[in-house]
mmCIF file of C-alpha atoms in Angstrom:
data_model
loop_
_atom_site.group_PDB
_atom_site.id
_atom_site.type_symbol
_atom_site.label_atom_id
_atom_site.label_comp_id
_atom_site.label_asym_id
_atom_site.label_seq_id
_atom_site.Cartn_x
_atom_site.Cartn_y
_atom_site.Cartn_z
ATOM 1 C CA MET A 1 26.814 -1.375 -40.946
ATOM 2 C CA ARG A 2 23.648 -0.220 -39.175
ATOM 3 C CA LYS A 3 23.316 -3.622 -37.502
ATOM 4 C CA THR A 4 26.932 -3.418 -36.279
ATOM 5 C CA LEU A 5 26.358 0.047 -34.840
ATOM 6 C CA VAL A 6 23.220 -1.100 -33.015
ATOM 7 C CA LEU A 7 25.059 -4.147 -31.621
ATOM 8 C CA ALA A 8 27.960 -1.937 -30.489
ATOM 9 C CA LEU A 9 25.535 0.415 -28.773
ATOM 10 C CA PHE A 10 23.828 -2.450 -26.936
ATOM 11 C CA SER A 11 27.230 -3.810 -25.850
ATOM 12 C CA LEU A 12 28.215 -0.402 -24.479
ATOM 13 C CA LEU A 13 24.914 -0.124 -22.602
ATOM 14 C CA ALA A 14 25.356 -3.618 -21.155
ATOM 15 C CA LEU A 15 28.901 -2.780 -20.047
ATOM 16 C CA ALA A 16 27.772 0.490 -18.420
ATOM 17 C CA SER A 17 25.007 -1.369 -16.629
ATOM 18 C CA LEU A 18 27.450 -4.022 -15.367
ATOM 19 C CA LEU A 19 29.847 -1.351 -14.122
ATOM 20 C CA ALA A 20 27.033 0.457 -12.301
ATOM 21 C CA THR A 21 25.871 -2.800 -10.703
ATOM 22 C CA GLY A 22 29.426 -3.511 -9.607
ATOM 23 C CA GLN A 23 29.760 -0.064 -8.023
ATOM 24 C CA ASN A 24 26.492 -0.513 -6.112
ATOM 25 C CA ALA A 25 27.558 -3.951 -4.963
ATOM 26 C CA ARG A 26 30.909 -2.582 -3.767
ATOM 27 C CA ALA A 27 29.197 0.296 -1.911
ATOM 28 C CA ASP A 28 26.828 -2.204 -0.307
ATOM 29 C CA ALA A 29 29.678 -4.561 0.529
ATOM 30 C CA ARG A 30 31.206 -1.947 2.841
ATOM 31 C CA LEU A 31 28.157 -2.429 5.049
ATOM 32 C CA GLN A 32 27.405 -5.770 6.602
ATOM 33 C CA TRP A 33 23.848 -6.909 6.043
ATOM 34 C CA PHE A 34 22.394 -9.818 7.987
ATOM 35 C CA ASP A 35 19.828 -11.951 6.232
ATOM 36 C CA LYS A 36 18.249 -13.317 9.403
ATOM 37 C CA LEU A 37 16.541 -11.138 11.998
ATOM 38 C CA GLU A 38 17.825 -13.288 14.877
ATOM 39 C CA ASP A 39 21.423 -12.725 13.716
ATOM 40 C CA GLY A 40 20.768 -8.977 13.612
ATOM 41 C CA ILE A 41 19.273 -9.076 17.099
ATOM 42 C CA ALA A 42 22.330 -10.960 18.428
ATOM 43 C CA GLU A 43 24.611 -8.356 16.823
ATOM 44 C CA ALA A 44 22.522 -5.507 18.271
ATOM 45 C CA LYS A 45 22.806 -7.051 21.745
ATOM 46 C CA LYS A 46 26.569 -7.312 21.301
ATOM 47 C CA THR A 47 27.153 -3.817 19.918
ATOM 48 C CA GLY A 48 24.336 -1.862 21.589
ATOM 49 C CA LYS A 49 23.270 -0.486 18.209
ATOM 50 C CA PRO A 50 19.674 -0.199 16.978
ATOM 51 C CA ILE A 51 18.508 -2.337 14.051
ATOM 52 C CA PHE A 52 17.576 -1.135 10.588
ATOM 53 C CA LEU A 53 15.325 -3.813 9.149
ATOM 54 C CA GLU A 54 14.577 -3.855 5.432
ATOM 55 C CA LEU A 55 11.772 -5.998 4.023
ATOM 56 C CA ARG A 56 11.808 -6.478 0.283
ATOM 57 C CA MET B 1 23.912 3.482 8.396
ATOM 58 C CA GLN B 2 27.119 2.607 10.264
ATOM 59 C CA ASN B 3 25.285 3.354 13.502
ATOM 60 C CA TYR B 4 22.862 0.549 12.809
ATOM 61 C CA VAL B 5 22.879 -3.204 12.634
ATOM 62 C CA LEU B 6 21.542 -3.840 9.145
ATOM 63 C CA VAL B 7 19.125 -6.649 8.403
ATOM 64 C CA ARG B 8 17.614 -7.328 4.999
ATOM 65 C CA LEU B 9 14.906 -9.955 4.708
ATOM 66 C CA GLU B 10 13.979 -11.124 1.247
ATOM 67 C CA ARG B 11 11.659 -13.793 2.615
ATOM 68 C CA ILE B 12 9.129 -13.172 5.365
ATOM 69 C CA GLU B 13 8.073 -16.712 6.260
ATOM 70 C CA THR B 14 9.617 -16.516 9.735
ATOM 71 C CA LEU B 15 8.709 -12.901 10.446
ATOM 72 C CA ASP B 16 6.058 -12.178 13.072
ATOM 73 C CA ILE B 17 3.814 -9.972 10.907
ATOM 74 C CA GLY B 18 1.526 -9.446 13.895
ATOM 75 C CA HIS B 19 4.343 -7.369 15.378
ATOM 76 C CA TYR B 20 6.014 -6.208 12.152
ATOM 77 C CA ASP B 21 2.707 -5.024 10.765
ATOM 78 C CA PHE B 22 2.915 -2.926 7.591
ATOM 79 C CA ASP B 23 1.039 -2.033 4.422
ATOM 80 C CA PRO B 24 1.697 -5.135 2.326
ATOM 81 C CA GLN B 25 1.034 -3.381 -0.979
ATOM 82 C CA VAL B 26 4.570 -1.996 -1.214
ATOM 83 C CA THR B 27 7.779 -3.133 -2.857
ATOM 84 C CA VAL B 28 10.021 -2.366 0.102
ATOM 85 C CA PHE B 29 9.457 -1.371 3.730
ATOM 86 C CA PHE B 30 11.671 -0.565 6.713
ATOM 87 C CA PHE B 31 11.521 -0.722 10.494
ATOM 88 C CA ILE B 32 13.885 0.727 13.069
ATOM 89 C CA LEU B 33 13.946 -1.204 16.326
ATOM 90 C CA ASN B 34 16.124 -2.312 19.198
ATOM 91 C CA ALA B 35 17.517 -5.678 20.263
ATOM 92 C CA GLU B 36 14.341 -6.326 22.248
ATOM 93 C CA GLU B 37 12.329 -5.834 19.038
ATOM 94 C CA GLN B 38 10.751 -2.631 20.290
ATOM 95 C CA ILE B 39 9.826 -0.783 17.102
ATOM 96 C CA TYR B 40 10.862 2.857 17.160
ATOM 97 C CA LEU B 41 9.526 3.824 13.761
ATOM 98 C CA ARG B 42 8.498 2.687 10.302
ATOM 99 C CA TYR B 43 9.803 4.018 7.007
ATOM 100 C CA GLY B 44 8.313 3.612 3.532
ATOM 101 C CA GLY B 45 4.688 3.569 2.508
ATOM 102 C CA ARG B 46 3.145 5.142 -0.526
ATOM 103 C CA ASP B 47 0.137 7.023 -1.801
ATOM 104 C CA ASP B 48 -1.827 6.730 -5.029
ATOM 105 C CA THR B 49 0.593 8.841 -7.041
ATOM 106 C CA SER B 50 3.495 6.369 -7.110
ATOM 107 C CA ALA B 51 5.223 3.535 -5.224
ATOM 108 C CA ASP B 52 8.077 5.808 -4.129
ATOM 109 C CA SER B 53 6.165 9.028 -3.536
ATOM 110 C CA HIS B 54 7.400 9.177 0.073
ATOM 111 C CA GLN B 55 10.777 7.508 -0.293
ATOM 112 C CA ASN B 56 13.748 9.796 -0.786
ATOM 113 C CA ILE B 57 17.181 10.393 0.727
ATOM 114 C CA PRO B 58 16.318 13.421 2.951
ATOM 115 C CA SER B 59 13.346 11.674 4.593
ATOM 116 C CA LEU B 60 15.388 8.475 5.041
ATOM 117 C CA GLU B 61 18.191 10.453 6.704
ATOM 118 C CA LEU B 62 15.611 12.082 8.959
ATOM 119 C CA ALA B 63 14.201 8.664 9.892
ATOM 120 C CA LEU B 64 17.678 7.294 10.613
ATOM 121 C CA SER B 65 18.460 10.292 12.791
ATOM 122 C CA ARG B 66 15.169 9.957 14.672
ATOM 123 C CA GLY B 67 15.820 6.256 15.119
ATOM 124 C CA LEU B 68 19.062 7.079 16.912
ATOM 125 C CA ASP B 69 17.275 9.665 19.099
ATOM 126 C CA GLN B 70 14.712 7.041 20.075
ATOM 127 C CA HIS B 71 17.454 4.542 20.801
ATOM 128 C CA LYS B 72 19.147 6.997 23.133
ATOM 129 C CA LEU B 73 15.843 7.517 24.961
ATOM 130 C CA TRP B 74 15.434 3.748 25.238
ATOM 131 C CA GLN B 75 18.989 3.332 26.547
ATOM 132 C CA ASP B 76 18.238 6.036 29.114
ATOM 133 C CA LYS B 77 15.107 4.086 30.092
ATOM 134 C CA LYS B 78 12.857 6.932 28.935
ATOM 135 C CA LEU B 79 11.018 4.994 26.235
ATOM 136 C CA PRO B 80 8.649 2.381 27.643
ATOM 137 C CA ALA B 81 7.814 -0.555 25.361
ATOM 138 C CA PRO B 82 4.208 -0.701 24.153
ATOM 139 C CA LYS B 83 2.283 -3.968 24.447
ATOM 140 C CA ARG B 84 3.286 -6.354 21.666
ATOM 141 C CA GLU B 85 0.502 -7.493 19.326
ATOM 142 C CA ALA B 86 -0.431 -11.181 19.170
ATOM 143 C CA PRO B 87 2.018 -13.075 16.942
ATOM 144 C CA ARG B 88 0.973 -13.872 13.382
ATOM 145 C CA PHE B 89 2.880 -15.552 10.596
ATOM 146 C CA VAL B 90 2.159 -15.900 6.887
ATOM 147 C CA LYS B 91 1.668 -19.648 7.404
ATOM 148 C CA ASP B 92 -1.392 -18.787 9.524
ATOM 149 C CA TYR B 93 -3.240 -17.764 6.356
ATOM 150 C CA PRO B 94 -4.639 -20.942 4.761
ATOM 151 C CA GLU B 95 -4.429 -19.407 1.266
ATOM 152 C CA ILE B 96 -0.679 -18.797 1.693
ATOM 153 C CA ALA B 97 -0.002 -22.068 3.519
ATOM 154 C CA SER B 98 -1.655 -24.103 0.768
ATOM 155 C CA GLY B 99 -0.255 -21.932 -2.045
ATOM 156 C CA PRO B 100 3.233 -20.409 -2.169
ATOM 157 C CA LEU B 101 4.456 -22.009 1.080
ATOM 158 C CA LYS B 102 3.381 -25.505 0.048
ATOM 159 C CA ASN B 103 5.022 -25.018 -3.339
ATOM 160 C CA GLY B 104 8.209 -23.610 -1.799
ATOM 161 C CA ASN B 105 7.717 -20.258 -3.539
ATOM 162 C CA CYS B 106 8.451 -16.789 -2.257
ATOM 163 C CA VAL B 107 5.522 -15.178 -0.415
ATOM 164 C CA HIS B 108 5.002 -11.802 -2.017
ATOM 165 C CA CYS B 109 3.990 -9.049 0.392
ATOM 166 C CA HIS B 110 0.825 -8.228 -1.562
ATOM 167 C CA ALA B 111 -0.257 -11.860 -1.040
ATOM 168 C CA ILE B 112 -0.746 -10.970 2.645
ATOM 169 C CA GLY B 113 -3.398 -8.378 1.724
ATOM 170 C CA SER B 114 -5.064 -10.887 -0.566
ATOM 171 C CA ALA B 115 -4.996 -13.590 2.128
ATOM 172 C CA GLN B 116 -6.437 -11.204 4.720
ATOM 173 C CA THR B 117 -9.375 -10.476 2.399
ATOM 174 C CA ALA B 118 -9.865 -14.191 1.689
ATOM 175 C CA GLU B 119 -9.873 -15.006 5.411
ATOM 176 C CA LEU B 120 -12.448 -12.313 6.218
ATOM 177 C CA MET B 121 -14.648 -13.277 3.247
ATOM 178 C CA LYS B 122 -14.578 -16.937 4.219
ATOM 179 C CA ALA B 123 -15.604 -16.058 7.771
ATOM 180 C CA GLY B 124 -18.401 -13.846 6.413
ATOM 181 C CA LYS B 125 -16.800 -10.867 8.136
ATOM 182 C CA PHE B 126 -15.737 -8.847 5.110
ATOM 183 C CA ASP B 127 -17.697 -5.607 5.013
ATOM 184 C CA LYS B 128 -17.544 -4.244 1.474
ATOM 185 C CA LYS B 129 -18.500 -0.789 2.709
ATOM 186 C CA VAL B 130 -15.493 -0.649 5.038
ATOM 187 C CA ASP B 131 -12.806 -3.302 4.671
ATOM 188 C CA PRO B 132 -11.500 -2.659 1.132
ATOM 189 C CA TRP B 133 -10.333 0.832 2.055
ATOM 190 C CA VAL B 134 -7.064 0.222 3.852
ATOM 191 C CA TYR B 135 -4.134 2.573 4.407
ATOM 192 C CA PRO B 136 -6.064 5.744 3.582
ATOM 193 C CA ASP B 137 -4.426 8.705 1.924
ATOM 194 C CA ILE B 138 -3.885 11.637 4.298
ATOM 195 C CA ARG B 139 -4.569 13.984 1.399
ATOM 196 C CA LYS B 140 -8.226 12.986 1.761
ATOM 197 C CA LEU B 141 -8.136 14.873 5.069
ATOM 198 C CA GLY B 142 -6.837 17.946 3.262
ATOM 199 C CA ILE B 143 -3.205 17.445 4.314
ATOM 200 C CA THR B 144 -0.418 17.374 1.751
ATOM 201 C CA LEU B 145 2.922 16.522 3.310
ATOM 202 C CA ASP B 146 6.381 17.626 2.298
ATOM 203 C CA ALA B 147 7.684 14.234 1.116
ATOM 204 C CA GLU B 148 11.285 15.112 2.013
ATOM 205 C CA LYS B 149 10.440 16.258 5.532
ATOM 206 C CA GLY B 150 8.502 13.305 6.881
ATOM 207 C CA THR B 151 5.416 14.606 8.645
ATOM 208 C CA VAL B 152 5.779 18.315 7.893
ATOM 209 C CA VAL B 153 2.649 19.775 6.293
ATOM 210 C CA LYS B 154 3.179 21.444 2.947
ATOM 211 C CA GLU B 155 -0.364 22.425 1.967
ATOM 212 C CA VAL B 156 -3.725 22.419 3.695
ATOM 213 C CA ALA B 157 -7.269 22.331 2.365
ATOM 214 C CA GLY B 158 -10.763 21.135 3.283
ATOM 215 C CA ALA B 159 -11.126 19.442 6.669
ATOM 216 C CA ALA B 160 -7.520 20.189 7.667
ATOM 217 C CA LYS B 161 -7.930 23.877 6.970
ATOM 218 C CA LYS B 162 -11.141 23.953 9.023
ATOM 219 C CA ALA B 163 -9.306 22.200 11.876
ATOM 220 C CA GLY B 164 -6.648 24.924 11.889
ATOM 221 C CA PHE B 165 -3.707 23.158 10.226
ATOM 222 C CA GLN B 166 -1.106 25.432 8.694
ATOM 223 C CA PRO B 167 1.704 24.813 6.201
ATOM 224 C CA GLY B 168 4.887 24.136 8.160
ATOM 225 C CA ASP B 169 3.124 22.313 11.016
ATOM 226 C CA GLU B 170 4.913 19.117 11.929
ATOM 227 C CA ILE B 171 2.566 16.298 12.917
ATOM 228 C CA THR B 172 3.936 14.587 16.016
ATOM 229 C CA HIS B 173 0.956 12.507 17.218
ATOM 230 C CA LEU B 174 -2.172 11.002 15.721
ATOM 231 C CA ALA B 175 -4.924 9.712 18.009
ATOM 232 C CA GLY B 176 -2.477 9.887 20.903
ATOM 233 C CA LYS B 177 0.224 7.809 19.191
ATOM 234 C CA PRO B 178 3.619 9.311 18.330
ATOM 235 C CA VAL B 179 4.410 9.524 14.611
ATOM 236 C CA LEU B 180 7.976 10.126 13.465
ATOM 237 C CA THR B 181 7.667 9.395 9.749
ATOM 238 C CA PHE B 182 5.149 9.324 6.919
ATOM 239 C CA ALA B 183 4.900 5.547 7.339
ATOM 240 C CA ASP B 184 4.127 5.944 11.060
ATOM 241 C CA LEU B 185 1.435 8.456 10.189
ATOM 242 C CA GLN B 186 -0.080 6.182 7.560
ATOM 243 C CA TYR B 187 0.060 3.234 9.962
ATOM 244 C CA GLN B 188 -1.826 5.096 12.690
ATOM 245 C CA LEU B 189 -4.247 6.626 10.187
ATOM 246 C CA ASN B 190 -5.160 3.118 9.070
ATOM 247 C CA LYS B 191 -6.352 2.414 12.610
ATOM 248 C CA VAL B 192 -8.809 5.332 12.598
ATOM 249 C CA PRO B 193 -12.305 3.955 11.941
ATOM 250 C CA HIS B 194 -14.371 4.972 8.927
ATOM 251 C CA SER B 195 -17.003 6.332 11.251
ATOM 252 C CA ALA B 196 -14.649 8.568 13.268
ATOM 253 C CA ALA B 197 -16.291 11.936 13.820
ATOM 254 C CA ARG B 198 -13.025 13.489 15.015
ATOM 255 C CA VAL B 199 -9.366 12.688 14.573
ATOM 256 C CA GLU B 200 -7.009 14.251 17.083
ATOM 257 C CA PHE B 201 -3.602 15.430 15.901
ATOM 258 C CA LYS B 202 -0.768 17.029 17.802
ATOM 259 C CA VAL B 203 1.491 19.299 15.803
ATOM 260 C CA LYS B 204 4.642 21.268 16.434
ATOM 261 C CA ARG B 205 4.289 24.831 15.207
ATOM 262 C CA GLY B 206 7.537 26.664 15.699
ATOM 263 C CA GLU B 207 8.483 25.685 19.230
ATOM 264 C CA ALA B 208 4.904 25.301 20.459
ATOM 265 C CA ALA B 209 2.829 22.130 20.556
ATOM 266 C CA GLN B 210 -0.794 22.360 19.496
ATOM 267 C CA THR B 211 -3.706 19.934 19.485
ATOM 268 C CA LEU B 212 -5.945 20.033 16.422
ATOM 269 C CA LYS B 213 -9.237 18.173 16.117
ATOM 270 C CA LEU B 214 -10.146 17.338 12.558
ATOM 271 C CA SER B 215 -13.613 16.266 11.376
ATOM 272 C CA PRO B 216 -13.144 13.977 8.366
ATOM 273 C CA GLU B 217 -15.407 14.405 5.371
ATOM 274 C CA LYS B 218 -17.639 11.593 4.091
ATOM 275 C CA HIS B 219 -15.729 8.738 2.418
ATOM 276 C CA TRP B 220 -12.424 10.075 3.723
ATOM 277 C CA ARG B 221 -10.900 6.581 3.633
ATOM 278 C CA VAL B 222 -11.859 5.930 0.033
ATOM 279 C CA THR B 223 -8.826 5.788 -2.262
ATOM 280 C CA GLN B 224 -7.736 4.017 -5.442
ATOM 281 C CA ILE B 225 -7.583 0.404 -4.317
ATOM 282 C CA GLU B 226 -7.644 -1.475 -7.628
ATOM 283 C CA ARG B 227 -3.862 -2.053 -7.416
ATOM 284 C CA ARG B 228 -4.213 -3.752 -4.034
ATOM 285 C CA GLY B 229 -4.116 -7.533 -3.725
ATOM 286 C CA SER B 230 -6.749 -7.189 -0.998
ATOM 287 C CA ALA B 231 -9.184 -5.567 -3.460
ATOM 288 C CA GLN B 232 -8.320 -7.896 -6.331
ATOM 289 C CA ARG B 233 -9.066 -10.908 -4.113
ATOM 290 C CA MET B 234 -12.521 -9.581 -3.294
ATOM 291 C CA GLU B 235 -15.293 -11.743 -4.699
ATOM 292 C CA PRO B 236 -16.902 -11.886 -7.200
ATOM 293 C CA PHE B 237 -14.457 -12.047 -10.070
ATOM 294 C CA PRO B 238 -15.448 -9.208 -12.421
ATOM 295 C CA GLU B 239 -15.027 -11.328 -15.576
ATOM 296 C CA PHE B 240 -13.094 -8.769 -17.620
ATOM 297 C CA TRP B 241 -10.356 -6.144 -17.397
ATOM 298 C CA ALA B 242 -11.036 -2.593 -18.528
ATOM 299 C CA LYS B 243 -9.413 0.808 -18.852
ATOM 300 C CA PRO B 244 -11.509 3.786 -17.685
ATOM 301 C CA LEU B 245 -12.401 6.331 -20.382
ATOM 302 C CA SER B 246 -11.212 9.889 -19.947
ATOM 303 C CA GLU B 247 -13.855 12.582 -19.514
ATOM 304 C CA ALA B 248 -13.151 13.714 -23.093
ATOM 305 C CA GLU B 249 -13.675 10.166 -24.384
ATOM 306 C CA LYS B 250 -16.929 9.863 -22.443
ATOM 307 C CA LYS B 251 -18.142 13.175 -23.830
ATOM 308 C CA LYS B 252 -17.284 12.103 -27.370
ATOM 309 C CA ALA B 253 -19.180 8.840 -26.899
ATOM 310 C CA GLY B 254 -22.173 10.708 -25.448
ATOM 311 C CA LEU B 255 -21.772 9.050 -22.053
ATOM 312 C CA LYS B 256 -22.442 10.453 -18.608
ATOM 313 C CA PRO B 257 -19.637 12.669 -17.231
ATOM 314 C CA GLY B 258 -18.240 11.260 -13.985
ATOM 315 C CA GLY B 259 -19.504 7.786 -14.846
ATOM 316 C CA PHE B 260 -17.409 4.629 -14.711
ATOM 317 C CA ALA B 261 -17.473 3.883 -18.466
ATOM 318 C CA ALA B 262 -14.445 1.813 -19.448
ATOM 319 C CA GLU B 263 -13.073 0.020 -22.476
ATOM 320 C CA VAL B 264 -12.655 -3.749 -22.200
ATOM 321 C CA THR B 265 -8.946 -4.477 -22.646
ATOM 322 C CA LYS B 266 -8.474 -8.182 -22.026
ATOM 323 C CA PHE B 267 -9.718 -11.503 -20.715
ATOM 324 C CA TRP B 268 -6.998 -13.405 -18.859
ATOM 325 C CA VAL B 269 -9.079 -16.526 -18.562
ATOM 326 C CA LYS B 270 -12.171 -17.882 -20.294
ATOM 327 C CA THR B 271 -15.014 -15.969 -18.695
ATOM 328 C CA ASN B 272 -18.800 -16.023 -18.572
ATOM 329 C CA ALA B 273 -18.701 -12.467 -19.944
ATOM 330 C CA GLN B 274 -16.984 -13.668 -23.115
ATOM 331 C CA ALA B 275 -19.454 -16.507 -23.455
ATOM 332 C CA ALA B 276 -22.240 -13.926 -23.220
ATOM 333 C CA GLY B 277 -20.642 -11.969 -26.085
ATOM 334 C CA LEU B 278 -18.487 -9.288 -24.417
ATOM 335 C CA GLN B 279 -15.501 -8.385 -26.605
ATOM 336 C CA VAL B 280 -12.216 -6.521 -26.256
ATOM 337 C CA GLY B 281 -12.874 -2.928 -27.355
ATOM 338 C CA ASP B 282 -16.457 -2.825 -26.035
ATOM 339 C CA ILE B 283 -17.215 0.135 -23.804
ATOM 340 C CA VAL B 284 -19.020 -0.910 -20.637
ATOM 341 C CA PHE B 285 -20.917 2.103 -19.346
ATOM 342 C CA ALA B 286 -23.650 0.640 -17.128
ATOM 343 C CA VAL B 287 -24.036 -2.157 -14.584
ATOM 344 C CA ASP B 288 -27.650 -3.076 -13.849
ATOM 345 C CA GLY B 289 -28.640 0.365 -15.151
ATOM 346 C CA VAL B 290 -26.202 2.223 -12.888
ATOM 347 C CA GLU B 291 -23.572 4.420 -14.568
ATOM 348 C CA GLU B 292 -21.652 5.956 -11.693
ATOM 349 C CA ASP B 293 -20.441 5.127 -8.192
ATOM 350 C CA GLU B 294 -19.342 7.684 -5.618
ATOM 351 C CA LEU B 295 -16.817 5.180 -4.218
ATOM 352 C CA THR B 296 -14.999 4.298 -7.406
ATOM 353 C CA ASP B 297 -14.451 5.261 -11.022
ATOM 354 C CA SER B 298 -13.696 1.633 -11.876
ATOM 355 C CA VAL B 299 -16.488 -0.422 -13.409
ATOM 356 C CA THR B 300 -14.891 -3.710 -12.331
ATOM 357 C CA LEU B 301 -14.483 -2.515 -8.741
ATOM 358 C CA HIS B 302 -18.101 -1.325 -8.813
ATOM 359 C CA ILE B 303 -19.129 -4.888 -9.722
ATOM 360 C CA LYS B 304 -17.016 -6.332 -6.901
ATOM 361 C CA LEU B 305 -18.403 -3.873 -4.358
ATOM 362 C CA ASN B 306 -22.040 -4.324 -5.305
ATOM 363 C CA LYS B 307 -22.480 -7.920 -6.460
ATOM 364 C CA LYS B 308 -21.722 -11.348 -5.083
ATOM 365 C CA ALA B 309 -20.719 -14.649 -6.621
ATOM 366 C CA GLY B 310 -23.682 -16.302 -8.347
ATOM 367 C CA ASP B 311 -25.448 -13.000 -9.070
ATOM 368 C CA THR B 312 -26.411 -12.208 -12.640
ATOM 369 C CA VAL B 313 -25.144 -8.881 -13.884
ATOM 370 C CA LYS B 314 -26.541 -6.874 -16.793
ATOM 371 C CA LEU B 315 -24.041 -4.670 -18.628
ATOM 372 C CA GLY B 316 -24.864 -1.745 -20.864
ATOM 373 C CA ILE B 317 -22.237 -1.595 -23.595
ATOM 374 C CA LEU B 318 -21.318 0.496 -26.606
ATOM 375 C CA ARG B 319 -19.907 -1.401 -29.555
ATOM 376 C CA LYS B 320 -18.886 0.685 -32.548
ATOM 377 C CA GLY B 321 -21.381 3.318 -31.443
ATOM 378 C CA ASN B 322 -24.286 0.879 -31.001
ATOM 379 C CA LEU B 323 -25.950 0.366 -27.624
ATOM 380 C CA GLN B 324 -26.266 -3.237 -26.486
ATOM 381 C CA GLU B 325 -27.045 -5.146 -23.323
ATOM 382 C CA LEU B 326 -25.743 -8.488 -22.201
ATOM 383 C CA SER B 327 -26.102 -10.520 -19.040
ATOM 384 C CA PHE B 328 -24.031 -13.227 -17.394
ATOM 385 C CA LYS B 329 -23.504 -14.922 -14.057
ATOM 386 C CA LEU B 330 -20.586 -13.864 -11.856
ATOM 387 C CA LYS B 331 -18.114 -16.438 -10.587
ATOM 388 C CA ALA B 332 -16.351 -16.217 -7.231
ATOM 389 C CA ARG B 333 -12.871 -16.683 -8.673
ATOM 390 C CA PRO B 334 -11.410 -16.645 -12.181
ATOM 391 C CA TRP B 335 -10.727 -20.405 -12.094
#
């Protein structure tokens, strides 16, 4: 019984985590991120916008 | 964010780190620039308290807003481009070229700090009294910033108080260079030499601009550097890992207050120290008879700063309350 409860709890936590990841991914998907600086520079030249460069 | 072209680089092999120069001991870092790669500002950075001590939504929004202001100035031709630094790529560091790059692995940012140390040491240009202390902490000048307001001063003490800083001042320039964010400030502060007798700041106080000349105290650049790849790469290899004792633990053990006594926690590789008899749980309280160091409270960093590869080191240790001494030769690297 105790084992089942623990397993159920872990499953719920995993589901919540997946949902949260999905929400973040969807929020991020609304913004277009380039993965090459030269592509970002070309887009900035086209649109006249500044560039926000993230290094991680 | 919609006003920006967004670029996220998870690999930095092709990035000109001579131009995109940043503190490599971070998990994430940001630049705002234009299509001509003129950098308007940096965002990110950290102090000794935590990796995200200066990263939060209000300060990011402020940086984004300032980035747009700078862009407008640039579009209006009111923001001249500074001279670009000489290009530099991670492949230019032999340690990275022959390591992660050769193996096709990701180059971690902290590896840049480590490679910079290795390059200087190899060239015999690494000054242990100066070079380990990179990206100093502005709090050592007596300035505590409001982390949500970029460069706005929250508290003043010591040298900053003497220089006339006041809470609420907004730092706008350091040594003549504009600073728009904490990361900008840290970047310019890193360029101030150890020996600087004066550091010139410009601040905005209310609507007025003021110039303040600050005289740094001795060892103002000294911070906790053990976490840095650049410090870890410093030779010699200290032979063991240790956790510093608290003042209460030192007192209980009858050891000097303020000393660098530490408990040996692990040996990652087979070391000369182990061969000489050092064990996990031993308390190392002295190195060649010295028990404290004004530059560090870390016994392993003290060894790195004061010894070189091939030197013999004599440790004073406490094992189950008994004083012992043991000696061994220091290697350059762990393997």
